[in-house]
Short mmCIF file of C-alpha atoms and ligand atoms in Angstrom, two decimals:
data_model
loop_
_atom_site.label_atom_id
_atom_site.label_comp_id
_atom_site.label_asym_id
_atom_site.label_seq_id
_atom_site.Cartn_x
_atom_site.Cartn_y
_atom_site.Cartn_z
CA UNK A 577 -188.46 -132.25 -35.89
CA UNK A 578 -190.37 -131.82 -32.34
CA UNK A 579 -193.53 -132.38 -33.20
CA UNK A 580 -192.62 -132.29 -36.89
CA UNK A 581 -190.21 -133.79 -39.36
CA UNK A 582 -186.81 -133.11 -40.65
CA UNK A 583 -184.50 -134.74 -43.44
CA UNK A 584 -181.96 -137.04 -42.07
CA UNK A 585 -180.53 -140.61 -42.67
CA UNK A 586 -182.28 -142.55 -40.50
CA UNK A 587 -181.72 -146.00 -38.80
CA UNK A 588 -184.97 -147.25 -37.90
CA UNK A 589 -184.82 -150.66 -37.16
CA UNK A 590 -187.74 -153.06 -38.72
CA UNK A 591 -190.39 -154.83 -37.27
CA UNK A 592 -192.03 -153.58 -34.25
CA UNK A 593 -191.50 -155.71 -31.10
CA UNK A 594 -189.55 -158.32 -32.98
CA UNK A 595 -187.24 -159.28 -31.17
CA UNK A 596 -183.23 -158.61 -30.96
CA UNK A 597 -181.13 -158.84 -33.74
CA UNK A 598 -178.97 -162.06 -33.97
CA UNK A 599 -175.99 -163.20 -35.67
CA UNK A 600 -175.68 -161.64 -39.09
CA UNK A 601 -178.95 -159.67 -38.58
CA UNK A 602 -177.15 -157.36 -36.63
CA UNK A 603 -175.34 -155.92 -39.37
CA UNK A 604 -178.87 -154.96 -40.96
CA UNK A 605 -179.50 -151.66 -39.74
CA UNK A 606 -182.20 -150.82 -42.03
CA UNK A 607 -180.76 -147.30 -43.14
CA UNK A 608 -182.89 -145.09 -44.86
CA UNK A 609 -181.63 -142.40 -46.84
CA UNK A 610 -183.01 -139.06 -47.05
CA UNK A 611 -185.32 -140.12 -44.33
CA UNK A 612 -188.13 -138.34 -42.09
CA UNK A 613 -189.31 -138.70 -39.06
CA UNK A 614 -192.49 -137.55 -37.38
CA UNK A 615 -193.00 -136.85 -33.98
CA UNK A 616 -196.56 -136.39 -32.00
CA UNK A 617 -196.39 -135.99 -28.37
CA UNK A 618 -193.91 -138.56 -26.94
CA UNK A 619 -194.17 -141.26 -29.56
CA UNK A 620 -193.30 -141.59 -33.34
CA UNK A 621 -195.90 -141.46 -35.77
CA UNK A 622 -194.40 -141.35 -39.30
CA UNK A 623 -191.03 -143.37 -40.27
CA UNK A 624 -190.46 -142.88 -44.35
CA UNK A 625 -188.25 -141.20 -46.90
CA UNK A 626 -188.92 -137.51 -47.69
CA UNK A 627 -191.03 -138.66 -50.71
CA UNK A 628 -193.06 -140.66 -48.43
CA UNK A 629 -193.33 -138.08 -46.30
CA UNK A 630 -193.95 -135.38 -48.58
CA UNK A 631 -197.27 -137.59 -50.39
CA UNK A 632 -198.32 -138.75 -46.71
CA UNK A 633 -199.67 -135.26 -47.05
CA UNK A 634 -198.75 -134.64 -43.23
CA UNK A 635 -198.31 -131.01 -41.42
CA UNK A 636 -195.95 -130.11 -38.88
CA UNK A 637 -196.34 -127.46 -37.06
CA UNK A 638 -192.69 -127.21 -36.27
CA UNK A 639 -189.53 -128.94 -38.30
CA UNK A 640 -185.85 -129.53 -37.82
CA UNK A 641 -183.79 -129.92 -41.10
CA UNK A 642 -181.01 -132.60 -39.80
CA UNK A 643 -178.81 -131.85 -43.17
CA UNK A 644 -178.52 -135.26 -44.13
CA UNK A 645 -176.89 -136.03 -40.74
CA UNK A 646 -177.13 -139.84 -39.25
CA UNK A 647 -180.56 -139.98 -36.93
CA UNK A 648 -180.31 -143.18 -34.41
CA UNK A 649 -182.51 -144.10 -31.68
CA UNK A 650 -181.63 -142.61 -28.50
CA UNK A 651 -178.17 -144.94 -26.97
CA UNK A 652 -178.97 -147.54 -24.60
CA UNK A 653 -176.80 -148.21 -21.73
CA UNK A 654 -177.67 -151.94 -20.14
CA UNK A 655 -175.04 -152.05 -17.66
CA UNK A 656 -173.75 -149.50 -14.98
CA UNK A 657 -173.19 -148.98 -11.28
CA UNK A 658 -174.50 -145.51 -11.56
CA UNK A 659 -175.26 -144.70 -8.06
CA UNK A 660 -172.40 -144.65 -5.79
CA UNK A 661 -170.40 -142.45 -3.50
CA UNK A 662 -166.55 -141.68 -3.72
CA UNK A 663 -164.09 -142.44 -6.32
CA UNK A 664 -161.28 -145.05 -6.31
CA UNK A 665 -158.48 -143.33 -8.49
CA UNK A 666 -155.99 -144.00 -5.81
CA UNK A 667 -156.02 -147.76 -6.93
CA UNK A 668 -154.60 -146.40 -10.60
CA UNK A 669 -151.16 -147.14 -8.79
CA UNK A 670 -151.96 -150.77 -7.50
CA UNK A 671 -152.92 -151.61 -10.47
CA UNK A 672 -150.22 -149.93 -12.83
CA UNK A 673 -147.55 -151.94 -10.15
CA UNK A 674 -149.56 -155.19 -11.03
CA UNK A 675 -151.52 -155.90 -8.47
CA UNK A 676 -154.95 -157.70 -10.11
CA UNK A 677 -158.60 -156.43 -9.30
CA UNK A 678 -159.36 -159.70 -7.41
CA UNK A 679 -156.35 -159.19 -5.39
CA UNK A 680 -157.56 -155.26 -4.63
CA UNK A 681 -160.82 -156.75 -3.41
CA UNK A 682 -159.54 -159.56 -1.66
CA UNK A 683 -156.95 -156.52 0.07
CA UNK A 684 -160.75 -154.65 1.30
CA UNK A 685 -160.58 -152.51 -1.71
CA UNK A 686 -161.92 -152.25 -4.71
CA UNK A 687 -165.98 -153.25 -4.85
CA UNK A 688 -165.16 -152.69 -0.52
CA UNK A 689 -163.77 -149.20 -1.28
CA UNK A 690 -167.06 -147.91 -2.65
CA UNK A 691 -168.99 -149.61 0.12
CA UNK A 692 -167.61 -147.64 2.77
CA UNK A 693 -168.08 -144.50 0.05
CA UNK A 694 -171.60 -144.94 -0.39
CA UNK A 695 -172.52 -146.29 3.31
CA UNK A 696 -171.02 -143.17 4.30
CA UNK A 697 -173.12 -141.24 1.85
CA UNK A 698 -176.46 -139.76 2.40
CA UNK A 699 -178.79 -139.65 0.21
CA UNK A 700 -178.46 -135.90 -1.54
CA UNK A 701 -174.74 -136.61 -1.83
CA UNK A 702 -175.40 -139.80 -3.88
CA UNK A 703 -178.18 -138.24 -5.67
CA UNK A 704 -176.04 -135.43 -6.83
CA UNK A 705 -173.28 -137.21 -8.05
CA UNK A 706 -174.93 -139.40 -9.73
CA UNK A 707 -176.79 -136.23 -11.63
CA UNK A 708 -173.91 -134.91 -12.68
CA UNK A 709 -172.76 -138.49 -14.24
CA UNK A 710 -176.50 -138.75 -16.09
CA UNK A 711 -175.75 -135.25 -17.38
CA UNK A 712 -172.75 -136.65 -19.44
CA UNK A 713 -174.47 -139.83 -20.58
CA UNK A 714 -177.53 -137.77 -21.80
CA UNK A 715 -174.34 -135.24 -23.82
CA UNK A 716 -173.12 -138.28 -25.12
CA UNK A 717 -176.62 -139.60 -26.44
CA UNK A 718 -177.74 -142.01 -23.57
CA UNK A 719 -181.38 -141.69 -23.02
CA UNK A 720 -182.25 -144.74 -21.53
CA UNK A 721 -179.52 -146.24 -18.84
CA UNK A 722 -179.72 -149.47 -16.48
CA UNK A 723 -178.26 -149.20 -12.97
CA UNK A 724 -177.24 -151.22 -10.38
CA UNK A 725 -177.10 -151.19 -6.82
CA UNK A 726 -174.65 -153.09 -4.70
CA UNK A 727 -172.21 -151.00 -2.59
CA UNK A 728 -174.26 -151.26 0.82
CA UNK A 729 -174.28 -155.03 1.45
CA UNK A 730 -176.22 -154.53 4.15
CA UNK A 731 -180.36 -153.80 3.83
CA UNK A 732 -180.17 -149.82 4.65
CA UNK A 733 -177.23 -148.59 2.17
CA UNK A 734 -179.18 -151.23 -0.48
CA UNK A 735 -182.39 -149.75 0.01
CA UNK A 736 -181.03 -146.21 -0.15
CA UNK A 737 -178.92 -146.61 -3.55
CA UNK A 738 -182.25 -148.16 -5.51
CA UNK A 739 -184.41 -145.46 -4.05
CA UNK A 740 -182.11 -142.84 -5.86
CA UNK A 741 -181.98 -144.62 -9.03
CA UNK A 742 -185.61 -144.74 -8.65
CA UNK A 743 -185.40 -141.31 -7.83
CA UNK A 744 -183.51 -139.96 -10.60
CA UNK A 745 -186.03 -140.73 -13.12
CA UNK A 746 -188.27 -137.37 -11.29
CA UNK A 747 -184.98 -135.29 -11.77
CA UNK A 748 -183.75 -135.15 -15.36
CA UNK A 749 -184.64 -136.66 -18.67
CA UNK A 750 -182.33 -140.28 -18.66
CA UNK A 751 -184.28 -142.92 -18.08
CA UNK A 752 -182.86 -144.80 -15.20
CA UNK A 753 -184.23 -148.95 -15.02
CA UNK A 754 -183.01 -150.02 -11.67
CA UNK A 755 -181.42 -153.34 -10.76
CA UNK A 756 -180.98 -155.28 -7.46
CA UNK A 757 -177.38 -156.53 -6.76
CA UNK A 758 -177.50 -156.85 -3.03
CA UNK A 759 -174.68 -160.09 -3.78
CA UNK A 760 -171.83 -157.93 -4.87
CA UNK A 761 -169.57 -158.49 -2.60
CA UNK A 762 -169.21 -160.65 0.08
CA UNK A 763 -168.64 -158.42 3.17
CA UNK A 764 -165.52 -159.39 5.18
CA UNK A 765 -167.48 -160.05 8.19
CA UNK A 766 -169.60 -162.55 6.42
CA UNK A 767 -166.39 -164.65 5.03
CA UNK A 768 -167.04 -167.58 7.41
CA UNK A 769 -170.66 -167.52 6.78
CA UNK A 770 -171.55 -166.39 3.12
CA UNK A 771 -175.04 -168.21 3.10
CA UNK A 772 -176.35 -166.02 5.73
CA UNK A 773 -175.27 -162.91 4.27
CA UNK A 774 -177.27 -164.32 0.93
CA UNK A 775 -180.10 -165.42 3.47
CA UNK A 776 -180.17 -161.51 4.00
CA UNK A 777 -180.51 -160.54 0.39
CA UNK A 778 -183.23 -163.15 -0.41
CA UNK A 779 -185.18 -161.60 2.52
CA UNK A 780 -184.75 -158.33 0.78
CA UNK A 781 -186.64 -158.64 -1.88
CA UNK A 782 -190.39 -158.62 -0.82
CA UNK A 783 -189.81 -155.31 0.20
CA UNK A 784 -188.00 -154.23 -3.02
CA UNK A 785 -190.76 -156.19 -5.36
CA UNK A 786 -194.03 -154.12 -2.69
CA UNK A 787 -191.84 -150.46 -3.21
CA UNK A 788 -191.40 -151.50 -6.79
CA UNK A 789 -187.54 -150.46 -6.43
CA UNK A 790 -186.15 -152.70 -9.04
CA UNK A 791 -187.32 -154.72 -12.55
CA UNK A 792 -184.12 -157.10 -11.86
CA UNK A 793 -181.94 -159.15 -9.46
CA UNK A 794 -178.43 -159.40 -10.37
CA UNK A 795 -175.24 -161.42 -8.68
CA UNK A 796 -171.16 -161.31 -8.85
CA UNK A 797 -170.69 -164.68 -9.69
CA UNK A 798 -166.92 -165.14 -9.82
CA UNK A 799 -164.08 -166.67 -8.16
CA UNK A 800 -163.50 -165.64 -4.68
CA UNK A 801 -167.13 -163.22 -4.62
CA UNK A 802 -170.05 -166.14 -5.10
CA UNK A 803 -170.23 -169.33 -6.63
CA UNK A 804 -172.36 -170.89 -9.54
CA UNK A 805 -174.07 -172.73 -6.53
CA UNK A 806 -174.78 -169.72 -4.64
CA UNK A 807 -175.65 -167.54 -7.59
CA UNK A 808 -178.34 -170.26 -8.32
CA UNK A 809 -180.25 -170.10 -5.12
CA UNK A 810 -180.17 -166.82 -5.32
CA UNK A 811 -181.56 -165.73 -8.58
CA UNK A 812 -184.05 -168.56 -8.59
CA UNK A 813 -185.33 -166.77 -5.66
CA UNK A 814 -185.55 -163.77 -7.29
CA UNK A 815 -187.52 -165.60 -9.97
CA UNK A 816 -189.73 -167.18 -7.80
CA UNK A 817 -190.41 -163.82 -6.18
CA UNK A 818 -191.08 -162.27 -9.98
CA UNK A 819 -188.10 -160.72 -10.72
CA UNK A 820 -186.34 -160.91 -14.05
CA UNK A 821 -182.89 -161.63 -13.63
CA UNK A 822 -179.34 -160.64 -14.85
CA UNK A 823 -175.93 -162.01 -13.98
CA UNK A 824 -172.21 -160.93 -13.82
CA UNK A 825 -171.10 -164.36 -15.52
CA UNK A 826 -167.66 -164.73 -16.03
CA UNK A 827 -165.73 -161.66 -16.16
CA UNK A 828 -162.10 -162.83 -14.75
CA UNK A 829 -162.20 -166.66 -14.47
CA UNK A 830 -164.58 -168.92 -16.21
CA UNK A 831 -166.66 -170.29 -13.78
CA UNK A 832 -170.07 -171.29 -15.25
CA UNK A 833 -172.09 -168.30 -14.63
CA UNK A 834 -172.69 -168.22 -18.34
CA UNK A 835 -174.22 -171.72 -18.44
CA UNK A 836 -176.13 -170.87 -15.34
CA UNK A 837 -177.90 -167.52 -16.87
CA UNK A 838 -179.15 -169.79 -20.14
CA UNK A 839 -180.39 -172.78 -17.67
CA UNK A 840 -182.72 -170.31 -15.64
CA UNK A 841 -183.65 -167.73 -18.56
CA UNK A 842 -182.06 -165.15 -17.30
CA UNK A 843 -182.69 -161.47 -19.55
CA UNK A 844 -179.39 -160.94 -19.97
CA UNK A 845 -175.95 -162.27 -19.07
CA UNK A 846 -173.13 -159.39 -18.83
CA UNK A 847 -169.10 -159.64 -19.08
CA UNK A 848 -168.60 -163.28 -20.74
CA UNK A 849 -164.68 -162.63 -21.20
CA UNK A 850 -163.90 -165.80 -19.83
CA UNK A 851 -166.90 -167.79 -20.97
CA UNK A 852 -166.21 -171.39 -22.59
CA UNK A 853 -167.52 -171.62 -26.34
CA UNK A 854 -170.54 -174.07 -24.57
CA UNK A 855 -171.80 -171.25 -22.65
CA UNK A 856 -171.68 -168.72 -25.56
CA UNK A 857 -173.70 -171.29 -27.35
CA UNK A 858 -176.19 -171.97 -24.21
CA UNK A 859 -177.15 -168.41 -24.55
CA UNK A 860 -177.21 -168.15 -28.14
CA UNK A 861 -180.14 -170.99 -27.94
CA UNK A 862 -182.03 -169.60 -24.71
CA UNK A 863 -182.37 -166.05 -26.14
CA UNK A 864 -180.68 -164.88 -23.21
CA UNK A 865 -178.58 -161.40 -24.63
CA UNK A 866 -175.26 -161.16 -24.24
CA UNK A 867 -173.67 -157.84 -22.76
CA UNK A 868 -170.36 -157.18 -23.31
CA UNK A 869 -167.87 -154.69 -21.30
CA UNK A 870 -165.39 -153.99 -23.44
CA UNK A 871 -164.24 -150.34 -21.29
CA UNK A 872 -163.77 -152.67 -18.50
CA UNK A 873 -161.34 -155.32 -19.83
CA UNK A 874 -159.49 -152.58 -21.54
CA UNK A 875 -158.82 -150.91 -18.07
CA UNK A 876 -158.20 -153.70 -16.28
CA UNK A 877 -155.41 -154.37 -18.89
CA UNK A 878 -156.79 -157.78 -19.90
CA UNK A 879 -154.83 -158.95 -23.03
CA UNK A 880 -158.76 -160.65 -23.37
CA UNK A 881 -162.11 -159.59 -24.20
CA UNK A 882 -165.36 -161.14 -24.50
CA UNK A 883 -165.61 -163.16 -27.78
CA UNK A 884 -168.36 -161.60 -29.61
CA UNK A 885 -167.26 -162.33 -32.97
CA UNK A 886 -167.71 -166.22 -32.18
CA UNK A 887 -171.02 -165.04 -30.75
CA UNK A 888 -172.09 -163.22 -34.10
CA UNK A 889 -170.55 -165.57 -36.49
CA UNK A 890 -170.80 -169.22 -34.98
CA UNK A 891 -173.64 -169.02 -32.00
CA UNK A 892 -175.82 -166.56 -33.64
CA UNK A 893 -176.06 -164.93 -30.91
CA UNK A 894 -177.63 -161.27 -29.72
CA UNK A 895 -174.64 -158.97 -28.16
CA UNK A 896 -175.46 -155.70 -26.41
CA UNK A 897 -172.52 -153.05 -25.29
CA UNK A 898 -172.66 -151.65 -22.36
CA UNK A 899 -170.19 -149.25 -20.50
CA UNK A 900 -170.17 -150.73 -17.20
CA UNK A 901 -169.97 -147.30 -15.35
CA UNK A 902 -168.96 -148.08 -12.11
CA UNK A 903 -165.45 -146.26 -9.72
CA UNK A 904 -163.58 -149.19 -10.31
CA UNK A 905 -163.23 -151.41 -13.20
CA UNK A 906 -164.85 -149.23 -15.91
CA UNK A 907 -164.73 -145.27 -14.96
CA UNK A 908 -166.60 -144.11 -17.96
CA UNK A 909 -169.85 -142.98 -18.40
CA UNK A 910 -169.61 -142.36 -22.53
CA UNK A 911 -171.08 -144.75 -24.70
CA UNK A 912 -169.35 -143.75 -28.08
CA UNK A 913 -165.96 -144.60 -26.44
CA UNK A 914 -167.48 -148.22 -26.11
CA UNK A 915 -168.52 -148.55 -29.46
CA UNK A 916 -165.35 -147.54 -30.58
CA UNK A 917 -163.44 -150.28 -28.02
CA UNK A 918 -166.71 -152.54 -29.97
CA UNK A 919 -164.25 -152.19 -33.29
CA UNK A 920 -160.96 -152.35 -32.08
CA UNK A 921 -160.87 -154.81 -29.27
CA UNK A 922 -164.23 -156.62 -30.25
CA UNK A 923 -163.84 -157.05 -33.95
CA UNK A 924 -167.70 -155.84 -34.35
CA UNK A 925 -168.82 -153.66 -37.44
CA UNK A 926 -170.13 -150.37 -37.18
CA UNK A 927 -173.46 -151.59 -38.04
CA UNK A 928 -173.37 -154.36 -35.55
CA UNK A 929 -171.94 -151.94 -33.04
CA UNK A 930 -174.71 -149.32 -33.64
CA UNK A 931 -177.34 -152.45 -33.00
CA UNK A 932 -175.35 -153.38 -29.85
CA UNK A 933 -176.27 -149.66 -28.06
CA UNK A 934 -179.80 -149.64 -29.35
CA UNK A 935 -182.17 -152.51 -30.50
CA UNK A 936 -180.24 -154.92 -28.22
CA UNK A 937 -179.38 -152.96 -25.27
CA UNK A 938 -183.64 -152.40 -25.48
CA UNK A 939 -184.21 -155.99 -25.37
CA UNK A 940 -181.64 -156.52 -22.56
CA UNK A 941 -182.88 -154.36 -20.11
CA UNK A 942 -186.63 -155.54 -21.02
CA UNK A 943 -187.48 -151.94 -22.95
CA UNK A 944 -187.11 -153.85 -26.55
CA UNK A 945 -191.29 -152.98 -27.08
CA UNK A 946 -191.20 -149.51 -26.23
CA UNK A 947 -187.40 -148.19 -27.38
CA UNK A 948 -184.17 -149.19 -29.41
CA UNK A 949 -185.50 -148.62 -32.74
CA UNK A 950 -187.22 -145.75 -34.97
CA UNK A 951 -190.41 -146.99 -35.83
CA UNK A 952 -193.67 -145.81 -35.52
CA UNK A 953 -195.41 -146.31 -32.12
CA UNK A 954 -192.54 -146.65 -30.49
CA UNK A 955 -191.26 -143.89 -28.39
CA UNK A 956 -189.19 -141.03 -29.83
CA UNK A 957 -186.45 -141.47 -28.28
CA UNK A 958 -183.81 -139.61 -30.91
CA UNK A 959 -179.57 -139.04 -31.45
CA UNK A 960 -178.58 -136.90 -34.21
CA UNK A 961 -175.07 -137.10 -34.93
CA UNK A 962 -172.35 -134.76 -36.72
CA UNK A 963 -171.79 -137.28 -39.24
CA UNK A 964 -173.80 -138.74 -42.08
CA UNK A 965 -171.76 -142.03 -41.84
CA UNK A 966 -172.44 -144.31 -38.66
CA UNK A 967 -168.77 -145.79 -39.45
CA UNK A 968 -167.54 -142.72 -38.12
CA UNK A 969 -168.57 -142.74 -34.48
CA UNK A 970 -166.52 -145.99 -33.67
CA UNK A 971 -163.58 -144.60 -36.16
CA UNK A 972 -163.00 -141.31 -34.40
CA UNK A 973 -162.67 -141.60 -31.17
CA UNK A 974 -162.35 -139.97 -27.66
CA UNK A 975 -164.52 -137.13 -28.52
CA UNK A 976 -168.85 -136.46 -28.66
CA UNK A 977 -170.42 -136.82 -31.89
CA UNK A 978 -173.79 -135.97 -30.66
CA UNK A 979 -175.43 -132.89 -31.54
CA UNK A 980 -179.20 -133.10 -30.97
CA UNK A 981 -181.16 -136.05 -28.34
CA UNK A 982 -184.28 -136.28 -27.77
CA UNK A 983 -186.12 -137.80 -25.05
CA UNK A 984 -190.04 -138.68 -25.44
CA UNK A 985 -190.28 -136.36 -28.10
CA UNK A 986 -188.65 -133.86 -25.80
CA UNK A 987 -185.50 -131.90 -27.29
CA UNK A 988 -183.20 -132.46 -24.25
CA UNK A 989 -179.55 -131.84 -25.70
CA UNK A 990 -178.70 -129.43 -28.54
CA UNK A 991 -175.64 -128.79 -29.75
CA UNK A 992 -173.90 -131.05 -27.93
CA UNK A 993 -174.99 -129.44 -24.28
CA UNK A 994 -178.25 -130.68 -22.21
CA UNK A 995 -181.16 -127.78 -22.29
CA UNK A 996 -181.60 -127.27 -18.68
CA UNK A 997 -184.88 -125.73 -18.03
O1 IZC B 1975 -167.13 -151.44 -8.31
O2 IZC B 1975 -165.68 -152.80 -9.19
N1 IZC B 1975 -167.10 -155.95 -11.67
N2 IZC B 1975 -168.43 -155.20 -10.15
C1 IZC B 1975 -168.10 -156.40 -10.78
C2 IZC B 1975 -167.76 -154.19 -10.54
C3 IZC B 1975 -166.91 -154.66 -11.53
C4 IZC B 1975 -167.92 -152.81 -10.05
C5 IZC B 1975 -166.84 -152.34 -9.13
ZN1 ZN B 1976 -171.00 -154.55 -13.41
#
């Protein structure tokens, strides 16, 4: 493959710009065995089994036999906090003594912590730690990876974190689709006041929509950060000013953020452990996706998770994974360890797992036209895996099963290591 073709079993997803998968439909990962894919510049131009292939009477001028290994569209991360400065590993303790992640923020750590990292942090130092994280997504066979900002709270540190994301994309093959989440926190000196600090976000975004730093607004709504209230005025601000828009909906207490993302469209509504069966079902209707963090409910020791099997089998609903990368709640930047917490803590299938980091992650981070699938005109964005079965990612886990990924028809990782050029 590379401008050519190469044996493999393929996943390539059907029907170009359909749509994400819902419900059952996730489970339909349209495998093709024996299958070949062509690549021309930065796009895919033949899809088909090696028969196919072989009376499409095609040449390529350069091929890659896969060995019957699985071939899956490039992994799709929807949700992280990529861009940040510092670490918070020194909370490990406060939590292993019991102390809940509310209660560290409500303390001035936690989401407060990596505000005083990344205020502190110019711009190089944020830049190149957040290379070295992109490096290990792209090993692990992330090509494409959302990212918020969030840890300034105040218009300079904001600014600066999107401008890096933005950044990034000049720097190394990831694709990095940049999020606004000025409302992250509410900073301490705000506490009496928390409509003016959101006064100062709103006014925020003319600049960010003019510099084109982000494709979506985002806000914490949760107990103790910002209300359903707030969280309204906010992202229908956002919308007004043409942003699509994203929320944190539900993640410790069930507040109504989930109902609130399917009454103003919103692209995609992320956490939903505590959300009521209504809200599932709200977003089920509205088309909204669902992303669910399964890393970070795990490490915050929640005997919960998000209820995606109710949102597969009853709503009919379209789930994403995501990995949540952030210091805090969800230190990991590795995808496959996701899908495996998908299984065991999620109850999803393999197939609906593979669907989750793909097709659906595409769709929720507005990308569903242009990636998440193997079909022809779409781009080639490619993972080629040291298994033939796609059971076995989620199955054995804690380690990389990614061999070859390539980016825009680019081969950027090969045998398990980035090509740095
Ligand atoms: O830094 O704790 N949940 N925001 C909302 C986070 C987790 C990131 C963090
Ligand atoms: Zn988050």
């Amino acid at each position: 493959m590379g401008n050519g073709a190469g044996e493999a079993n393929v996943q390539p997803g059907e029907g170009l710009t359909s749509g994400p998968k819902r419900g059952s439909e996730m489970r339909d990962i349209g495998l093709i065995e024996d299958g070949v894919v062509g690549i021309r510049g930065e796009d895919i131009v033949f899809v088909g089994t090696a028969h196919e292939f072989e009376r499409a009477d095609i040449s390529a001028h350069e091929t890659l036999d896969a060995g019957g290994r699985l071939l899956t569209p490039g992994l799709i991360d929807p949700h992280t906090h990529l861009v940040h400065g510092g670490s918070r590993q020194q909370e490990l303790a406060m939590k292993l003594a019991g102390k809940s992640y509310l209660e560290i923020l409500e303390q001035g750590g936690g989401i407060l912590s990596t505000v005083k990292s990344t205020r502190a942090a110019s711009e190089e130092e944020l830049e190149a730690q957040a290379l070295q994280s992109l490096h290990t997504m792209l090993e692990q066979g992330t090509t494409t990876v959302e990212a918020k900002s969030g840890y300034g709270l105040e218009r300079e540190t904001e600014l600066k974190q999107l401008k890096v994301a933005n950044k990034l994309n000049d720097l190394q093959p990831v694709e990095v689709v940049s999020t606004f989440l000025g409302p992250h926190a509410l900073p301490p000196e705000y506490r009496s006041h928390p409509d003016e600090f959101l006064d100062l976000m709103i006014e925020m975004l003319d600049e960010i929509k003019e510099e084109k730093l982000a494709e979506f607004c985002d806000i914490f709504c949760e107990s103790g950060v910002f209300s359903v209230e707030q969280s309204r005025r906010f992202l229908a601000a956002c919308k007004n000013k043409g942003f699509d828009i994203k929320i944190h909906a539900d993640e410790i207490e069930p507040l109504g953020g989930t109902e609130l993302a399917a009454e103003l469209g919103a692209t995609s509504v992320e956490h939903l452990l505590a959300a009521s069966k209504e809200g599932l079902q709200d977003i089920a209707k509205s088309g909204t996706i669902a992303v669910i963090l399964p890393g970070t409910s795990w490490n915050l020791r929640s005997p919960k998770h998000a209820d995606a099997r109710y949102l597969i089998d009853e709503a009919n609903g379209a789930v994403a994974l995501a990995t949540d990368y952030n210091p805090g709640s969800c230190p990991t930047e590795s995808l496959q360890l996701i899908m495996a917490f998908g299984a065991n803590l999620l109850g999803m299938t393999p197939e609906e797992i593979l669907t989750a980091v793909t097709r659906n992650a595409a769709y929720a981070i507005g990308r569903g036209h242009r990636i998440g699938t193997i079909e022809v005109g779409k781009q080639a964005d490619l993972c080629l895996f040291n298994t033939d079965d796609v059971a076995y990612i989620p199955y054995h886990f804690g380690i990389n099963h990614v061999d070859c990924v390539f980016k825009k028809g680019r081969k950027v990782v090969s045998g398990g290591k980035p090509i740095t050029d």
